[in-house]
Amino acid sequence: MGKKGGSGAKQALVVVGGLACVWLAIEIALKPFLQQSRAAIDKSDSNRDPDDEAPPSGGDAAAPSPAGDATA
C-alpha cells in the first residue's frame, strides 16, 4: 500500500482537469450574462472617468437651493 512515484503529477493533472470542467460549466450556465457584461465593457470608454466630470449646470427650478444661498 505504498505510493507510486508519479502520483503527485497525476493528482495535479486531475485537479487542473476538474477546474477546467468547472470553468466550462460556469461559462455555459452564465453565457447570456457574460455576453452582456463583456459587450458593456467593450462599449465603455476607458479614457473617460465619470468622477472627473463636472455636474450638469443649468437653472433647474425644481432643484433645491443650497442652505448657504438662502436669503431672508
N, CA, C and O atoms as a MOPAC input file, in Angstrom:
PM7 MOZYME 1SCF
protein

 N      0.80300 1    -1.17600 1     0.00000 1
 C      0.00000 1     0.00000 1     0.00000 1
 C      0.85300 1     1.24900 1     0.00000 1
 O      0.52000 1     2.24900 1     0.63600 1
 N      1.93600 1     1.18100 1    -0.70700 1
 C      2.79900 1     2.33800 1    -0.83400 1
 C      2.40700 1     3.17100 1    -2.04400 1
 O      1.67800 1     2.72300 1    -2.92900 1
 N      2.90100 1     4.36700 1    -2.05300 1
 C      2.59300 1     5.27800 1    -3.16300 1
 C      3.55200 1     5.03500 1    -4.30500 1
 O      4.71700 1     4.69100 1    -4.10500 1
 N      3.04400 1     5.21900 1    -5.49300 1
 C      3.90500 1     5.09600 1    -6.66400 1
 C      4.56200 1     6.44200 1    -6.93300 1
 O      4.11400 1     7.46200 1    -6.41200 1
 N      5.60400 1     6.45700 1    -7.72800 1
 C      6.39800 1     7.65300 1    -7.94900 1
 C      5.68200 1     8.81300 1    -8.61300 1
 O      5.97500 1     9.95800 1    -8.26900 1
 N      4.76300 1     8.59500 1    -9.54300 1
 C      4.15300 1     9.67600 1   -10.30100 1
 C      2.79600 1    10.11200 1    -9.79300 1
 O      2.05300 1    10.74200 1   -10.54600 1
 N      2.43200 1     9.81300 1    -8.55900 1
 C      1.08500 1    10.12900 1    -8.08300 1
 C      0.87500 1    11.63200 1    -7.90400 1
 O     -0.25500 1    12.10400 1    -8.03300 1
 N      1.91700 1    12.38600 1    -7.61200 1
 C      1.77900 1    13.84100 1    -7.44700 1
 C      1.41700 1    14.52100 1    -8.74900 1
 O      0.55700 1    15.40100 1    -8.78400 1
 N      2.07800 1    14.10800 1    -9.82400 1
 C      1.78100 1    14.68600 1   -11.12800 1
 C      0.38500 1    14.28000 1   -11.58700 1
 O     -0.33200 1    15.08500 1   -12.18100 1
 N     -0.00100 1    13.04800 1   -11.31800 1
 C     -1.32800 1    12.58000 1   -11.69900 1
 C     -2.40400 1    13.35200 1   -10.92800 1
 O     -3.42500 1    13.74600 1   -11.49200 1
 N     -2.16200 1    13.55900 1    -9.64800 1
 C     -3.11600 1    14.29600 1    -8.83300 1
 C     -3.24100 1    15.74600 1    -9.32100 1
 O     -4.34900 1    16.28100 1    -9.37200 1
 N     -2.14200 1    16.37500 1    -9.67200 1
 C     -2.17600 1    17.74300 1   -10.18400 1
 C     -2.94200 1    17.79800 1   -11.50600 1
 O     -3.70900 1    18.73100 1   -11.74200 1
 N     -2.74100 1    16.82400 1   -12.34500 1
 C     -3.44400 1    16.77400 1   -13.62400 1
 C     -4.95000 1    16.61500 1   -13.41400 1
 O     -5.73900 1    17.23900 1   -14.12300 1
 N     -5.35100 1    15.79800 1   -12.46200 1
 C     -6.77500 1    15.61100 1   -12.16100 1
 C     -7.38100 1    16.90900 1   -11.62600 1
 O     -8.50200 1    17.26300 1   -11.99000 1
 N     -6.65400 1    17.61600 1   -10.76900 1
 C     -7.14900 1    18.87800 1   -10.21400 1
 C     -7.30000 1    19.92400 1   -11.31400 1
 O     -8.32000 1    20.61100 1   -11.36800 1
 N     -6.31800 1    20.05900 1   -12.18100 1
 C     -6.38500 1    21.02600 1   -13.27800 1
 C     -7.52500 1    20.67000 1   -14.22700 1
 O     -8.24200 1    21.55900 1   -14.68600 1
 N     -7.70300 1    19.39700 1   -14.52600 1
 C     -8.81100 1    18.96900 1   -15.37600 1
 C    -10.16200 1    19.26400 1   -14.74300 1
 O    -11.09400 1    19.68100 1   -15.43100 1
 N    -10.27100 1    19.05000 1   -13.44700 1
 C    -11.51700 1    19.36100 1   -12.74000 1
 C    -11.82900 1    20.84700 1   -12.75800 1
 O    -12.97700 1    21.24300 1   -12.95700 1
 N    -10.81100 1    21.66700 1   -12.55200 1
 C    -11.00700 1    23.11600 1   -12.59800 1
 C    -11.43100 1    23.57400 1   -13.99000 1
 O    -12.26300 1    24.47200 1   -14.12600 1
 N    -10.86300 1    22.96000 1   -15.01700 1
 C    -11.24000 1    23.29500 1   -16.38600 1
 C    -12.70700 1    22.93600 1   -16.64600 1
 O    -13.42400 1    23.69000 1   -17.30400 1
 N    -13.14200 1    21.80800 1   -16.13900 1
 C    -14.53800 1    21.40100 1   -16.31500 1
 C    -15.48700 1    22.34000 1   -15.58700 1
 O    -16.54700 1    22.68300 1   -16.11300 1
 N    -15.11800 1    22.75900 1   -14.38400 1
 C    -15.95300 1    23.69500 1   -13.62600 1
 C    -16.02800 1    25.03300 1   -14.34900 1
 O    -17.10300 1    25.62300 1   -14.45100 1
 N    -14.89000 1    25.52000 1   -14.85300 1
 C    -14.87600 1    26.79000 1   -15.58300 1
 C    -15.78000 1    26.70700 1   -16.81900 1
 O    -16.53700 1    27.63600 1   -17.09900 1
 N    -15.69900 1    25.61300 1   -17.54300 1
 C    -16.53200 1    25.42900 1   -18.72700 1
 C    -18.01400 1    25.37700 1   -18.35600 1
 O    -18.84100 1    25.94300 1   -19.07200 1
 N    -18.36200 1    24.71900 1   -17.26900 1
 C    -19.75400 1    24.63600 1   -16.83900 1
 C    -20.28700 1    26.01800 1   -16.46600 1
 O    -21.43200 1    26.34200 1   -16.77900 1
 N    -19.47400 1    26.83100 1   -15.80500 1
 C    -19.89800 1    28.18500 1   -15.43700 1
 C    -20.06700 1    29.03800 1   -16.68700 1
 O    -21.02900 1    29.79900 1   -16.78600 1
 N    -19.15400 1    28.92500 1   -17.63500 1
 C    -19.26200 1    29.67900 1   -18.88700 1
 C    -20.55400 1    29.32800 1   -19.62500 1
 O    -21.22100 1    30.21700 1   -20.15300 1
 N    -20.90900 1    28.06300 1   -19.66700 1
 C    -22.11000 1    27.63400 1   -20.36900 1
 C    -23.36500 1    28.08400 1   -19.61400 1
 O    -24.32500 1    28.54700 1   -20.23000 1
 N    -23.36100 1    27.95100 1   -18.29600 1
 C    -24.53600 1    28.28900 1   -17.49900 1
 C    -24.81000 1    29.79100 1   -17.49300 1
 O    -25.96900 1    30.20500 1   -17.50300 1
 N    -23.77400 1    30.59900 1   -17.47600 1
 C    -23.93700 1    32.04600 1   -17.36000 1
 C    -23.65900 1    32.78300 1   -18.66800 1
 O    -23.37000 1    33.97900 1   -18.65400 1
 N    -23.74500 1    32.08700 1   -19.78400 1
 C    -23.38300 1    32.66700 1   -21.07400 1
 C    -24.12400 1    33.96700 1   -21.39700 1
 O    -23.47700 1    34.92300 1   -21.82500 1
 N    -25.45800 1    34.05400 1   -21.21400 1
 C    -26.13800 1    35.31500 1   -21.55000 1
 C    -25.64300 1    36.49500 1   -20.70400 1
 O    -25.45700 1    37.59900 1   -21.21700 1
 N    -25.43600 1    36.25700 1   -19.43000 1
 C    -24.98600 1    37.33500 1   -18.54900 1
 C    -23.55900 1    37.75800 1   -18.87700 1
 O    -23.22900 1    38.94400 1   -18.84900 1
 N    -22.72500 1    36.78600 1   -19.18500 1
 C    -21.34000 1    37.10100 1   -19.52200 1
 C    -21.25400 1    37.85900 1   -20.84400 1
 O    -20.41500 1    38.74800 1   -20.99000 1
 N    -22.11000 1    37.52000 1   -21.80700 1
 C    -22.11000 1    38.23500 1   -23.07800 1
 C    -22.52500 1    39.68600 1   -22.88400 1
 O    -21.93600 1    40.58400 1   -23.48500 1
 N    -23.53600 1    39.92400 1   -22.04700 1
 C    -23.98400 1    41.29300 1   -21.79200 1
 C    -22.89600 1    42.10400 1   -21.10900 1
 O    -22.64800 1    43.25100 1   -21.47900 1
 N    -22.24900 1    41.51600 1   -20.12000 1
 C    -21.22100 1    42.26400 1   -19.40200 1
 C    -19.99100 1    42.50900 1   -20.27500 1
 O    -19.37600 1    43.57300 1   -20.19300 1
 N    -19.63100 1    41.54500 1   -21.10000 1
 C    -18.48600 1    41.73500 1   -21.99800 1
 C    -18.79900 1    42.79400 1   -23.06200 1
 O    -17.91900 1    43.56300 1   -23.45000 1
 N    -20.05900 1    42.83500 1   -23.53500 1
 C    -20.44500 1    43.85900 1   -24.50700 1
 C    -20.41100 1    45.24600 1   -23.86500 1
 O    -20.00000 1    46.21500 1   -24.50300 1
 N    -20.83500 1    45.34200 1   -22.62000 1
 C    -20.79600 1    46.63100 1   -21.93000 1
 C    -19.36400 1    47.08800 1   -21.71900 1
 O    -19.07500 1    48.28000 1   -21.82500 1
 N    -18.47500 1    46.17200 1   -21.42500 1
 C    -17.06700 1    46.52100 1   -21.24200 1
 C    -16.47500 1    46.98600 1   -22.56200 1
 O    -15.69500 1    47.93800 1   -22.59300 1
 N    -16.84000 1    46.31900 1   -23.65600 1
 C    -16.32400 1    46.70400 1   -24.97000 1
 C    -16.81500 1    48.08700 1   -25.38600 1
 O    -16.08500 1    48.82900 1   -26.04200 1
 N    -18.05000 1    48.44200 1   -25.00800 1
 C    -18.60800 1    49.74100 1   -25.37300 1
 C    -18.04400 1    50.87500 1   -24.53000 1
 O    -18.03900 1    52.02400 1   -24.96900 1
 N    -17.57600 1    50.57400 1   -23.34100 1
 C    -17.15000 1    51.62800 1   -22.42800 1
 C    -15.86500 1    52.28600 1   -22.91300 1
 O    -15.04700 1    51.66700 1   -23.59300 1
 N    -15.70800 1    53.54000 1   -22.55100 1
 C    -14.52900 1    54.32000 1   -22.91500 1
 C    -13.58500 1    54.32200 1   -21.72300 1
 O    -13.89100 1    54.91700 1   -20.68900 1
 N    -12.46200 1    53.67400 1   -21.85700 1
 C    -11.53800 1    53.56200 1   -20.72600 1
 C    -10.81700 1    54.87000 1   -20.43700 1
 O    -10.22300 1    55.01800 1   -19.36900 1
 N    -10.85400 1    55.82200 1   -21.36300 1
 C    -10.19000 1    57.10200 1   -21.15400 1
 C    -11.07400 1    58.10900 1   -20.42400 1
 O    -10.58300 1    59.14600 1   -19.97900 1
 N    -12.37700 1    57.81900 1   -20.29300 1
 C    -13.29400 1    58.74200 1   -19.64300 1
 C    -13.58900 1    58.26100 1   -18.23500 1
 O    -13.97100 1    57.10900 1   -18.03200 1
 N    -13.41100 1    59.14800 1   -17.25800 1
 C    -13.70000 1    58.83600 1   -15.86900 1
 C    -14.89800 1    59.65900 1   -15.43400 1
 O    -14.79700 1    60.88500 1   -15.37400 1
 N    -16.03000 1    59.03600 1   -15.12700 1
 C    -17.22600 1    59.79600 1   -14.74800 1
 C    -17.01500 1    60.63700 1   -13.49200 1
 O    -17.69900 1    61.64400 1   -13.31200 1
 N    -16.10100 1    60.25400 1   -12.63700 1
 C    -15.85300 1    61.02100 1   -11.41700 1
 C    -15.17000 1    62.34600 1   -11.70100 1
 O    -15.24600 1    63.26300 1   -10.88300 1
 N    -14.50600 1    62.46600 1   -12.83600 1
 C    -13.81100 1    63.70300 1   -13.17600 1
 C    -14.72100 1    64.72700 1   -13.84700 1
 O    -14.34400 1    65.89200 1   -13.97500 1
 N    -15.89800 1    64.31700 1   -14.27300 1
 C    -16.79200 1    65.22300 1   -14.97000 1
 C    -17.45800 1    66.17800 1   -13.99000 1
 O    -17.75100 1    65.81900 1   -12.84900 1
 N    -17.69400 1    67.40600 1   -14.45900 1
 C    -18.38800 1    68.40300 1   -13.65000 1
 C    -19.87100 1    68.05900 1   -13.63200 1
 O    -20.38400 1    67.48700 1   -14.59400 1
 N    -20.55900 1    68.39600 1   -12.56400 1
 C    -22.00500 1    68.14000 1   -12.54700 1
 C    -22.69100 1    69.00100 1   -13.59200 1
 O    -22.19200 1    70.07600 1   -13.92500 1
 N    -23.81200 1    68.55700 1   -14.10900 1
 C    -24.50000 1    69.32900 1   -15.14900 1
 C    -24.93700 1    70.68100 1   -14.60500 1
 O    -25.50200 1    70.76900 1   -13.51500 1
 N    -24.67100 1    71.72700 1   -15.36800 1
 C    -25.07500 1    73.06300 1   -14.94000 1
 C    -26.35500 1    73.44400 1   -15.64000 1
 O    -26.66200 1    72.94600 1   -16.72400 1
 N    -27.08400 1    74.31600 1   -15.02300 1
 C    -28.34600 1    74.74900 1   -15.62200 1
 C    -29.27100 1    75.23600 1   -14.52800 1
 O    -29.12300 1    74.86500 1   -13.36400 1
 N    -30.19500 1    76.04000 1   -14.89300 1
 C    -31.12400 1    76.61000 1   -13.92500 1
 C    -32.34400 1    75.73000 1   -13.76100 1
 O    -33.41200 1    76.05800 1   -14.27700 1
 N    -32.21400 1    74.64900 1   -13.07100 1
 C    -33.33800 1    73.75400 1   -12.83700 1
 C    -34.13500 1    74.29600 1   -11.66400 1
 O    -33.64500 1    74.31600 1   -10.53500 1
 N    -35.34400 1    74.72900 1   -11.91800 1
 C    -36.17200 1    75.34100 1   -10.87400 1
 C    -36.60400 1    74.30800 1    -9.84100 1
 O    -36.87600 1    74.66700 1    -8.69600 1
 N    -36.67200 1    73.05400 1   -10.21100 1
 C    -37.12700 1    72.03300 1    -9.27400 1
 C    -36.05000 1    71.63900 1    -8.28800 1
 O    -36.34200 1    71.03500 1    -7.25600 1
 N    -34.80700 1    71.97300 1    -8.59200 1
 C    -33.71000 1    71.59600 1    -7.70400 1
 C    -33.68800 1    72.51600 1    -6.49200 1
 O    -33.81200 1    73.73200 1    -6.64000 1
 N    -33.53400 1    71.95800 1    -5.30100 1
 C    -33.48100 1    72.80400 1    -4.10000 1
 C    -32.18800 1    73.60000 1    -4.06300 1
 O    -31.13800 1    73.12100 1    -4.49100 1
 N    -32.27000 1    74.80000 1    -3.55500 1
 C    -31.07200 1    75.63000 1    -3.46100 1
 C    -30.28100 1    75.24000 1    -2.21300 1
 O    -30.86400 1    74.79400 1    -1.22500 1
 N    -28.97600 1    75.40200 1    -2.25200 1
 C    -28.17700 1    75.09600 1    -1.06500 1
 C    -28.54000 1    76.01600 1     0.09100 1
 O    -29.02100 1    77.12800 1    -0.13100 1
 N    -28.31800 1    75.57100 1     1.31700 1
 C    -28.69900 1    76.32200 1     2.50800 1
 C    -27.94500 1    77.63200 1     2.61300 1
 O    -28.47900 1    78.59500 1     3.16200 1
 N    -26.72500 1    77.70400 1     2.10800 1
 C    -25.92800 1    78.92600 1     2.19700 1
 C    -26.42900 1    80.02400 1     1.28700 1
 O    -26.06600 1    81.18200 1     1.49600 1
 N    -27.24900 1    79.72600 1     0.28200 1
 C    -27.72800 1    80.72900 1    -0.65900 1
 C    -29.06800 1    81.33200 1    -0.24500 1
 O    -29.56600 1    82.24100 1    -0.91000 1
 N    -29.63800 1    80.85400 1     0.80900 1
 C    -30.97800 1    81.31800 1     1.21500 1
 C    -30.88500 1    82.75000 1     1.72400 1
 O    -30.03800 1    83.07100 1     2.55800 1
 N    -31.75800 1    83.59700 1     1.21700 1
 C    -31.82000 1    84.98800 1     1.67300 1
 C    -33.18800 1    85.22600 1     2.28700 1
 O    -34.19700 1    84.71700 1     1.79900 1
 N    -33.21400 1    85.99700 1     3.35400 1
 C    -34.48200 1    86.22500 1     4.05100 1
 C    -35.06000 1    87.57400 1     3.78600 1
 O    -36.12500 1    87.90300 1     4.30700 1

